[in-house]
Short mmCIF file of C-alpha atoms and ligand atoms in Angstrom, two decimals:
data_model
loop_
_atom_site.label_atom_id
_atom_site.label_comp_id
_atom_site.label_asym_id
_atom_site.label_seq_id
_atom_site.Cartn_x
_atom_site.Cartn_y
_atom_site.Cartn_z
CA UNK U 911 49.15 -32.77 51.63
CA UNK U 912 48.12 -29.36 52.02
CA UNK U 913 49.58 -28.77 55.13
CA UNK U 914 53.26 -29.43 53.22
CA UNK U 915 52.26 -27.39 50.48
CA UNK U 916 51.46 -24.40 52.43
CA UNK U 917 54.22 -24.92 54.48
CA UNK U 918 56.44 -24.98 51.21
CA UNK U 919 54.73 -21.91 50.05
CA UNK U 920 55.18 -20.18 53.96
CA UNK U 921 58.92 -20.83 52.89
CA UNK U 922 59.75 -19.53 49.56
CA UNK U 923 57.50 -16.33 51.04
CA UNK U 924 59.31 -15.68 54.03
CA UNK U 925 56.29 -16.28 56.26
CA UNK U 926 56.75 -16.43 59.90
CA UNK U 927 56.30 -19.65 61.11
CA UNK U 928 53.17 -19.07 62.69
CA UNK U 929 52.02 -18.58 59.08
CA UNK U 930 49.20 -20.34 57.66
CA UNK U 931 46.53 -20.91 54.63
CA UNK U 932 44.92 -23.38 52.48
CA UNK U 933 45.30 -24.95 48.85
CA UNK U 934 42.02 -23.16 46.24
CA UNK U 935 40.88 -23.94 43.25
CA UNK U 936 42.32 -20.70 41.50
CA UNK U 937 43.56 -16.86 42.12
CA UNK U 938 39.75 -15.72 42.01
CA UNK U 939 38.85 -17.89 45.02
CA UNK U 940 42.48 -17.02 47.10
CA UNK U 941 41.45 -12.96 46.77
CA UNK U 942 37.75 -13.82 47.46
CA UNK U 943 38.90 -15.36 50.39
CA UNK U 944 41.11 -12.60 51.21
CA UNK U 945 39.23 -10.32 51.14
CA UNK U 946 36.43 -12.35 53.16
CA UNK U 947 38.52 -13.32 56.06
CA UNK U 948 39.46 -9.28 56.10
CA UNK U 949 36.08 -8.59 56.18
CA UNK U 950 34.96 -10.88 59.02
CA UNK U 951 38.29 -9.80 61.04
CA UNK U 952 36.97 -6.45 61.12
CA UNK U 953 33.48 -7.13 61.70
CA UNK U 954 34.40 -9.19 64.55
CA UNK U 955 35.88 -6.14 66.33
CA UNK U 956 32.47 -4.56 65.89
CA UNK U 957 33.43 -2.89 62.62
CA UNK U 958 29.97 -2.39 60.31
CA UNK U 959 31.84 -4.34 57.46
CA UNK U 960 28.75 -4.35 54.31
CA UNK U 961 29.32 -1.56 52.28
CA UNK U 962 33.10 -1.08 53.58
CA UNK U 963 35.34 -0.24 50.74
CA UNK U 964 38.58 -1.91 49.25
CA UNK U 965 40.91 1.27 47.58
CA UNK U 966 42.74 -0.66 45.08
CA UNK U 967 45.63 0.35 41.96
CA UNK U 968 43.62 0.49 38.96
CA UNK U 969 45.69 -2.42 37.63
CA UNK U 970 44.64 -4.73 40.27
CA UNK U 971 42.83 -7.95 38.96
CA UNK U 972 39.10 -7.83 38.55
CA UNK U 973 39.09 -10.77 41.10
CA UNK U 974 38.90 -8.21 43.38
CA UNK U 975 35.59 -6.47 42.09
CA UNK U 976 34.15 -10.05 42.14
CA UNK U 977 34.78 -10.53 45.34
CA UNK U 978 33.41 -7.17 46.51
CA UNK U 979 30.63 -7.78 44.46
CA UNK U 980 29.98 -11.24 46.19
CA UNK U 981 30.57 -10.09 49.99
CA UNK U 982 28.84 -6.53 49.51
CA UNK U 983 31.93 -4.33 49.99
CA UNK U 984 32.82 -0.82 47.48
CA UNK U 985 35.94 -0.93 45.09
CA UNK U 986 37.42 2.09 44.65
CA UNK U 987 40.57 2.44 42.19
CA UNK U 988 43.09 4.79 41.88
CA UNK U 989 44.86 5.75 38.97
CA UNK U 990 48.87 4.15 39.04
CA UNK U 991 51.48 6.41 38.91
CA UNK U 992 53.98 7.52 35.59
CA UNK U 993 55.53 3.71 35.70
CA UNK U 994 52.21 2.04 35.58
CA UNK U 995 52.68 1.26 39.72
CA UNK U 996 50.55 1.50 42.15
CA UNK U 997 50.85 5.28 43.64
CA UNK U 998 50.11 4.98 47.57
CA UNK U 999 49.70 8.77 48.11
CA UNK U 1000 46.88 8.57 45.77
CA UNK U 1001 45.75 5.13 47.57
CA UNK U 1002 45.98 6.99 50.64
CA UNK U 1003 43.83 9.71 49.73
CA UNK U 1004 41.02 7.80 48.10
CA UNK U 1005 40.53 6.00 51.75
CA UNK U 1006 38.53 6.87 54.39
CA UNK U 1007 37.20 5.42 57.87
CA UNK U 1008 35.64 2.52 55.53
CA UNK U 1009 38.47 0.98 53.80
CA UNK U 1010 38.90 -2.24 55.23
CA UNK U 1011 41.74 -2.79 53.10
CA UNK U 1012 44.29 -1.93 50.26
CA UNK U 1013 46.35 -4.47 47.85
CA UNK U 1014 49.42 -4.30 45.92
CA UNK U 1015 50.52 -6.68 42.77
CA UNK U 1016 53.51 -8.52 42.54
CA UNK U 1017 53.13 -8.49 39.42
CA UNK U 1018 50.05 -7.02 38.29
CA UNK U 1019 48.80 -8.69 35.36
CA UNK U 1020 48.39 -5.90 32.34
CA UNK U 1021 51.79 -4.51 32.95
CA UNK U 1022 53.56 -7.29 34.70
CA UNK U 1023 54.81 -5.14 37.31
CA UNK U 1024 55.80 -5.29 41.06
CA UNK U 1025 54.10 -2.61 42.95
CA UNK U 1026 55.62 -0.67 45.76
CA UNK U 1027 54.66 -3.18 48.55
CA UNK U 1028 57.00 -1.64 51.13
CA UNK U 1029 55.35 1.87 50.73
CA UNK U 1030 51.80 0.08 50.81
CA UNK U 1031 52.71 -1.74 54.09
CA UNK U 1032 53.50 1.65 56.14
CA UNK U 1033 50.25 2.63 54.82
CA UNK U 1034 48.36 -0.23 56.11
CA UNK U 1035 50.45 -0.05 59.24
CA UNK U 1036 49.31 4.11 59.89
CA UNK U 1037 46.21 3.33 58.74
CA UNK U 1038 44.99 -0.43 60.51
CA UNK U 1039 43.89 -1.57 57.36
CA UNK U 1040 44.85 -4.95 56.10
CA UNK U 1041 47.50 -5.75 52.73
CA UNK U 1042 46.94 -8.44 50.59
CA UNK U 1043 49.55 -8.82 48.18
CA UNK U 1044 47.92 -10.50 44.60
CA UNK U 1045 50.91 -12.37 43.58
CA UNK U 1046 49.03 -14.81 42.20
CA UNK U 1047 51.61 -14.73 38.97
CA UNK U 1048 54.64 -14.06 40.46
CA UNK U 1049 53.94 -16.49 44.07
CA UNK U 1050 56.03 -19.18 42.22
CA UNK U 1051 58.00 -17.31 40.24
CA UNK U 1052 59.49 -14.04 41.75
CA UNK U 1053 61.17 -16.41 44.65
CA UNK U 1054 63.59 -17.76 42.32
CA UNK U 1055 64.04 -14.62 40.20
CA UNK U 1056 65.54 -13.69 42.83
CA UNK U 1057 67.54 -16.51 43.57
CA UNK U 1058 69.00 -15.88 39.63
CA UNK U 1059 69.79 -11.88 40.20
CA UNK U 1060 66.89 -10.38 39.56
CA UNK U 1061 65.97 -7.04 41.71
CA UNK U 1062 62.16 -6.54 43.23
CA UNK U 1063 61.24 -4.34 45.73
CA UNK U 1064 60.68 -6.40 48.94
CA UNK U 1065 56.89 -7.85 47.84
CA UNK U 1066 56.15 -10.85 50.47
CA UNK U 1067 55.80 -11.58 53.77
CA UNK U 1068 59.21 -9.85 54.61
CA UNK U 1069 57.00 -6.52 54.79
CA UNK U 1070 55.51 -6.15 58.21
CA UNK U 1071 51.91 -4.57 56.98
CA UNK U 1072 51.50 -7.46 54.60
CA UNK U 1073 48.45 -9.49 56.77
CA UNK U 1074 47.94 -12.14 53.17
CA UNK U 1075 48.81 -13.11 50.07
CA UNK U 1076 47.39 -15.30 46.62
CA UNK U 1077 49.88 -17.15 44.86
CA UNK U 1078 48.82 -19.41 41.86
CA UNK U 1079 50.33 -22.98 41.71
CA UNK U 1080 48.49 -23.63 38.62
CA UNK U 1081 50.49 -20.63 36.97
CA UNK U 1082 54.07 -20.77 37.69
CA UNK U 1083 54.13 -23.34 40.30
CA UNK U 1084 53.13 -25.44 36.86
CA UNK U 1085 50.78 -27.56 38.24
CA UNK U 1086 47.65 -28.99 36.69
CA UNK U 1087 44.67 -25.82 36.74
CA UNK U 1088 42.59 -25.76 39.46
CA UNK U 1089 45.67 -25.23 42.31
CA UNK U 1090 45.80 -21.82 44.37
CA UNK U 1091 46.97 -21.42 47.87
CA UNK U 1092 46.29 -18.50 50.26
CA UNK U 1093 48.48 -17.45 53.10
CA UNK U 1094 47.69 -15.22 56.12
CA UNK U 1095 50.42 -13.99 58.44
CA UNK U 1096 48.23 -15.47 61.72
CA UNK U 1097 45.92 -18.21 62.79
CA UNK U 1098 44.18 -15.80 64.35
CA UNK U 1099 43.55 -13.71 61.31
CA UNK U 1100 42.68 -17.00 58.64
CA UNK U 1101 40.29 -18.15 61.23
CA UNK U 1102 37.98 -15.17 60.24
CA UNK U 1103 38.07 -17.07 56.06
CA UNK U 1104 36.35 -19.61 57.43
CA UNK U 1105 32.76 -20.60 57.05
CA UNK U 1106 30.59 -21.90 60.02
CA UNK U 1107 26.93 -23.09 60.67
CA UNK U 1108 24.86 -25.80 62.28
CA UNK U 1109 21.39 -25.14 61.93
CA UNK U 1110 20.37 -28.56 60.79
CA UNK U 1111 20.29 -32.49 61.54
CA UNK U 1112 23.59 -33.32 60.62
CA UNK U 1113 25.75 -31.22 63.16
CA UNK U 1114 28.22 -28.64 62.74
CA UNK U 1115 30.00 -27.73 59.75
CA UNK U 1116 33.18 -25.96 59.18
CA UNK U 1117 35.12 -25.02 55.95
CA UNK U 1118 37.96 -22.99 54.96
CA UNK U 1119 37.46 -22.39 51.11
CA UNK U 1120 34.66 -21.87 49.05
CA UNK U 1121 33.80 -25.68 48.25
CA UNK U 1122 32.17 -27.92 50.18
CA UNK U 1123 33.48 -31.43 49.03
CA UNK U 1124 37.39 -30.64 47.59
CA UNK U 1125 38.51 -31.89 44.75
CA UNK U 1126 41.88 -33.92 45.01
CA UNK U 1127 43.18 -33.97 41.80
CA UNK U 1128 44.74 -30.49 41.68
CA UNK U 1129 46.39 -30.71 45.26
CA UNK U 1130 48.03 -33.81 44.23
CA UNK U 1131 49.07 -32.44 40.93
CA UNK U 1132 50.48 -29.35 42.64
CA UNK U 1133 52.34 -31.62 45.77
CA UNK U 1134 53.60 -33.86 42.86
CA UNK U 1135 54.99 -30.77 41.00
CA UNK U 1136 56.77 -28.92 43.44
CA UNK U 1137 58.47 -32.53 44.33
CA UNK U 1138 59.04 -33.72 41.04
CA UNK U 1139 61.04 -30.16 40.14
CA UNK U 1140 62.15 -28.87 43.24
CA UNK U 1141 64.21 -25.80 43.54
CA UNK U 1142 65.98 -26.51 40.65
CA UNK U 1143 63.82 -27.23 38.48
CA UNK U 1144 62.00 -24.30 39.34
CA UNK U 1145 65.17 -22.13 38.97
CA UNK U 1146 66.02 -23.78 35.62
CA UNK U 1147 62.55 -22.51 33.83
CA UNK U 1148 62.89 -19.37 35.34
CA UNK U 1149 66.41 -18.65 33.42
CA UNK U 1150 64.78 -19.73 30.57
CA UNK U 1151 61.77 -17.64 30.85
CA UNK U 1152 64.24 -14.91 32.13
CA UNK U 1153 66.28 -15.39 28.67
CA UNK U 1154 62.85 -14.96 26.67
CA UNK U 1155 62.18 -11.92 28.46
CA UNK U 1156 65.87 -10.59 27.04
CA UNK U 1157 65.15 -11.55 23.81
CA UNK U 1158 61.74 -9.88 23.43
CA UNK U 1159 63.10 -6.11 25.35
CA UNK U 1160 66.12 -6.22 23.07
CA UNK U 1161 64.16 -6.80 19.95
CA UNK U 1162 61.96 -4.50 20.13
CA UNK U 1163 63.36 -0.83 20.14
CA UNK U 1164 64.54 -1.97 16.45
CA UNK U 1165 60.68 -1.93 15.21
CA UNK U 1166 60.42 1.31 17.09
CA UNK U 1167 58.24 -0.32 19.76
CA UNK U 1168 58.45 0.29 23.52
CA UNK U 1169 57.88 -1.50 27.16
CA UNK U 1170 55.58 -0.51 29.30
CA UNK U 1171 57.16 0.60 32.56
CA UNK U 1172 59.89 -1.65 33.89
CA UNK U 1173 58.94 -5.75 34.21
CA UNK U 1174 61.33 -7.93 35.34
CA UNK U 1175 59.60 -11.00 35.37
CA UNK U 1176 57.49 -13.15 33.02
CA UNK U 1177 54.74 -10.81 32.02
CA UNK U 1178 54.97 -7.57 29.88
CA UNK U 1179 53.50 -4.72 27.87
CA UNK U 1180 54.54 -2.62 24.81
CA UNK U 1181 53.33 -0.63 22.25
CA UNK U 1182 54.27 2.02 20.20
CA UNK U 1183 56.43 5.12 21.27
CA UNK U 1184 54.62 8.20 22.10
CA UNK U 1185 53.50 10.22 19.40
CA UNK U 1186 53.77 7.58 16.91
CA UNK U 1187 50.35 6.27 15.24
CA UNK U 1188 51.32 3.01 14.26
CA UNK U 1189 48.31 0.61 15.06
CA UNK U 1190 49.63 -1.62 17.32
CA UNK U 1191 45.85 -3.69 17.45
CA UNK U 1192 46.36 -4.21 13.28
CA UNK U 1193 50.07 -5.50 14.31
CA UNK U 1194 48.45 -7.84 17.08
CA UNK U 1195 45.60 -9.27 14.65
CA UNK U 1196 48.66 -9.68 12.20
CA UNK U 1197 50.52 -11.86 14.67
CA UNK U 1198 47.84 -13.92 15.59
CA UNK U 1199 46.59 -14.63 11.91
CA UNK U 1200 50.94 -15.74 11.96
CA UNK U 1201 49.38 -18.16 15.12
CA UNK U 1202 51.43 -15.70 17.50
CA UNK U 1203 48.45 -15.94 20.52
CA UNK U 1204 48.70 -13.27 23.04
CA UNK U 1205 46.45 -10.32 24.81
CA UNK U 1206 46.29 -6.91 24.65
CA UNK U 1207 46.35 -4.01 26.84
CA UNK U 1208 44.07 -0.53 26.31
CA UNK U 1209 45.70 3.15 27.87
CA UNK U 1210 48.01 2.67 26.41
CA UNK U 1211 47.43 0.77 23.54
CA UNK U 1212 49.85 -2.56 23.64
CA UNK U 1213 50.48 -6.03 23.15
CA UNK U 1214 50.77 -7.87 26.51
CA UNK U 1215 52.55 -11.22 26.56
CA UNK U 1216 52.57 -13.97 29.18
CA UNK U 1217 56.07 -15.91 29.11
CA UNK U 1218 56.36 -19.48 29.52
CA UNK U 1219 59.72 -21.21 29.71
CA UNK U 1220 59.42 -22.52 26.08
CA UNK U 1221 58.82 -19.32 24.78
CA UNK U 1222 63.13 -19.27 25.07
CA UNK U 1223 63.12 -21.31 21.89
CA UNK U 1224 60.62 -18.96 19.84
CA UNK U 1225 61.62 -15.33 20.92
CA UNK U 1226 63.86 -15.19 17.64
CA UNK U 1227 60.71 -16.28 15.31
CA UNK U 1228 58.56 -14.23 17.16
CA UNK U 1229 60.87 -11.10 16.86
CA UNK U 1230 61.10 -12.04 13.32
CA UNK U 1231 57.15 -12.16 12.54
CA UNK U 1232 56.53 -8.96 14.56
CA UNK U 1233 59.21 -6.84 12.56
CA UNK U 1234 56.73 -7.62 9.41
CA UNK U 1235 53.78 -7.09 11.49
CA UNK U 1236 54.94 -3.79 11.98
CA UNK U 1237 56.23 -3.22 8.60
CA UNK U 1238 52.80 -4.31 7.07
CA UNK U 1239 50.41 -2.20 9.59
CA UNK U 1240 52.54 1.19 9.06
CA UNK U 1241 51.87 0.79 5.35
CA UNK U 1242 48.84 -1.09 5.25
CA UNK U 1243 45.13 0.44 6.07
CA UNK U 1244 44.59 -1.02 9.71
CA UNK U 1245 40.73 0.77 9.39
CA UNK U 1246 38.13 -1.53 10.76
CA UNK U 1247 41.15 -2.84 13.59
CA UNK U 1248 39.70 -2.65 17.14
CA UNK U 1249 40.95 -3.70 20.40
CA UNK U 1250 39.91 -7.43 20.95
CA UNK U 1251 39.22 -6.45 24.06
CA UNK U 1252 38.55 -3.25 26.25
CA UNK U 1253 40.15 -2.61 29.64
CA UNK U 1254 38.73 0.49 31.69
C1 PLP H 2546 47.53 -10.93 39.02
C2 PLP H 2546 46.26 -12.33 38.65
N1 PLP H 2546 45.33 -12.07 39.56
C3 PLP H 2546 44.48 -12.79 39.40
C4 PLP H 2546 44.32 -13.79 38.90
C5 PLP H 2546 42.76 -14.81 39.11
O1 PLP H 2546 43.42 -15.90 39.00
P1 PLP H 2546 42.53 -16.95 38.35
O2 PLP H 2546 42.40 -16.93 36.93
O3 PLP H 2546 43.60 -18.62 38.35
O4 PLP H 2546 41.23 -17.13 39.12
C6 PLP H 2546 44.83 -13.83 37.82
C7 PLP H 2546 44.91 -14.47 36.48
O5 PLP H 2546 45.60 -14.10 35.67
C8 PLP H 2546 46.18 -12.73 37.30
O6 PLP H 2546 47.08 -12.21 36.66
#
């Protein structure tokens, strides 16, 4: 089953025929394993990998910090550009001879934007470092959005410098929680993802993922859902997500709200126009009280949305409530309201 799911993923993400990978428990494990493979591949080339660094755009998921913490690596975060995208020049400036890995998101969680993977790929090849694409959110959505006419920069194995990709089955693959994929361009690099030991009485053990005995439930769910939905099912769900996104986009300007950057998929963040002192967190609180549960972002302050197919039917209701929440926040006393979560 795992081999079949990985083959489907490789096909969707334009991987080479020899490309390989594993099912993991989630995006965090997929990222951890890609970083571990990168570190151990460097060590196998005689590089002192302990304390080496990863250079990340500020929008990279904190799973990279977790991976670095577990693996004894240093994280260097650099600012994104004016469009909230990874800035390859800033990444290049932060790199040194101890840099092992750079990354781009497809898309990033905070703003839903696809980083300029082709430019990051060129940088990775030029400096001979590993480029990981975090497509945890987009891995099983972007291929179908592209089939629906959404234009994205090349973001997968089509970009030569991309060595590994994380893509979550339990997000837009619609599988039960506990299923992601980590994909490698070649078996030669994949082998460094494994852990091997033999110094005990029961013989050698080699495991490719963090678990020893791996749970089969999420894998079976992922396999079944992939077959149940098929390309047509994924395309139909993607069309509904894109319709919800369009409705939200079109409705925001009437309330003096703007979307941050140019998100074309299922994630987006929005807030007031520059210079408008609307307390967007008061709007968030008011929407929360009405039963709309979403996240927030900071720098700039905003409301964060992760759209599902079923949001197509409620986007109109959401906008109606949002209009009322914005009007109330503009009139009311919002003092004492703070961002419910702080990033950065
Ligand atoms: C872009 C991105 N990468 C990685 C992760 C981590 O995935 P998980 O929560 O499955 O470990 C997430 C989770 O939302 C994400 O949005």
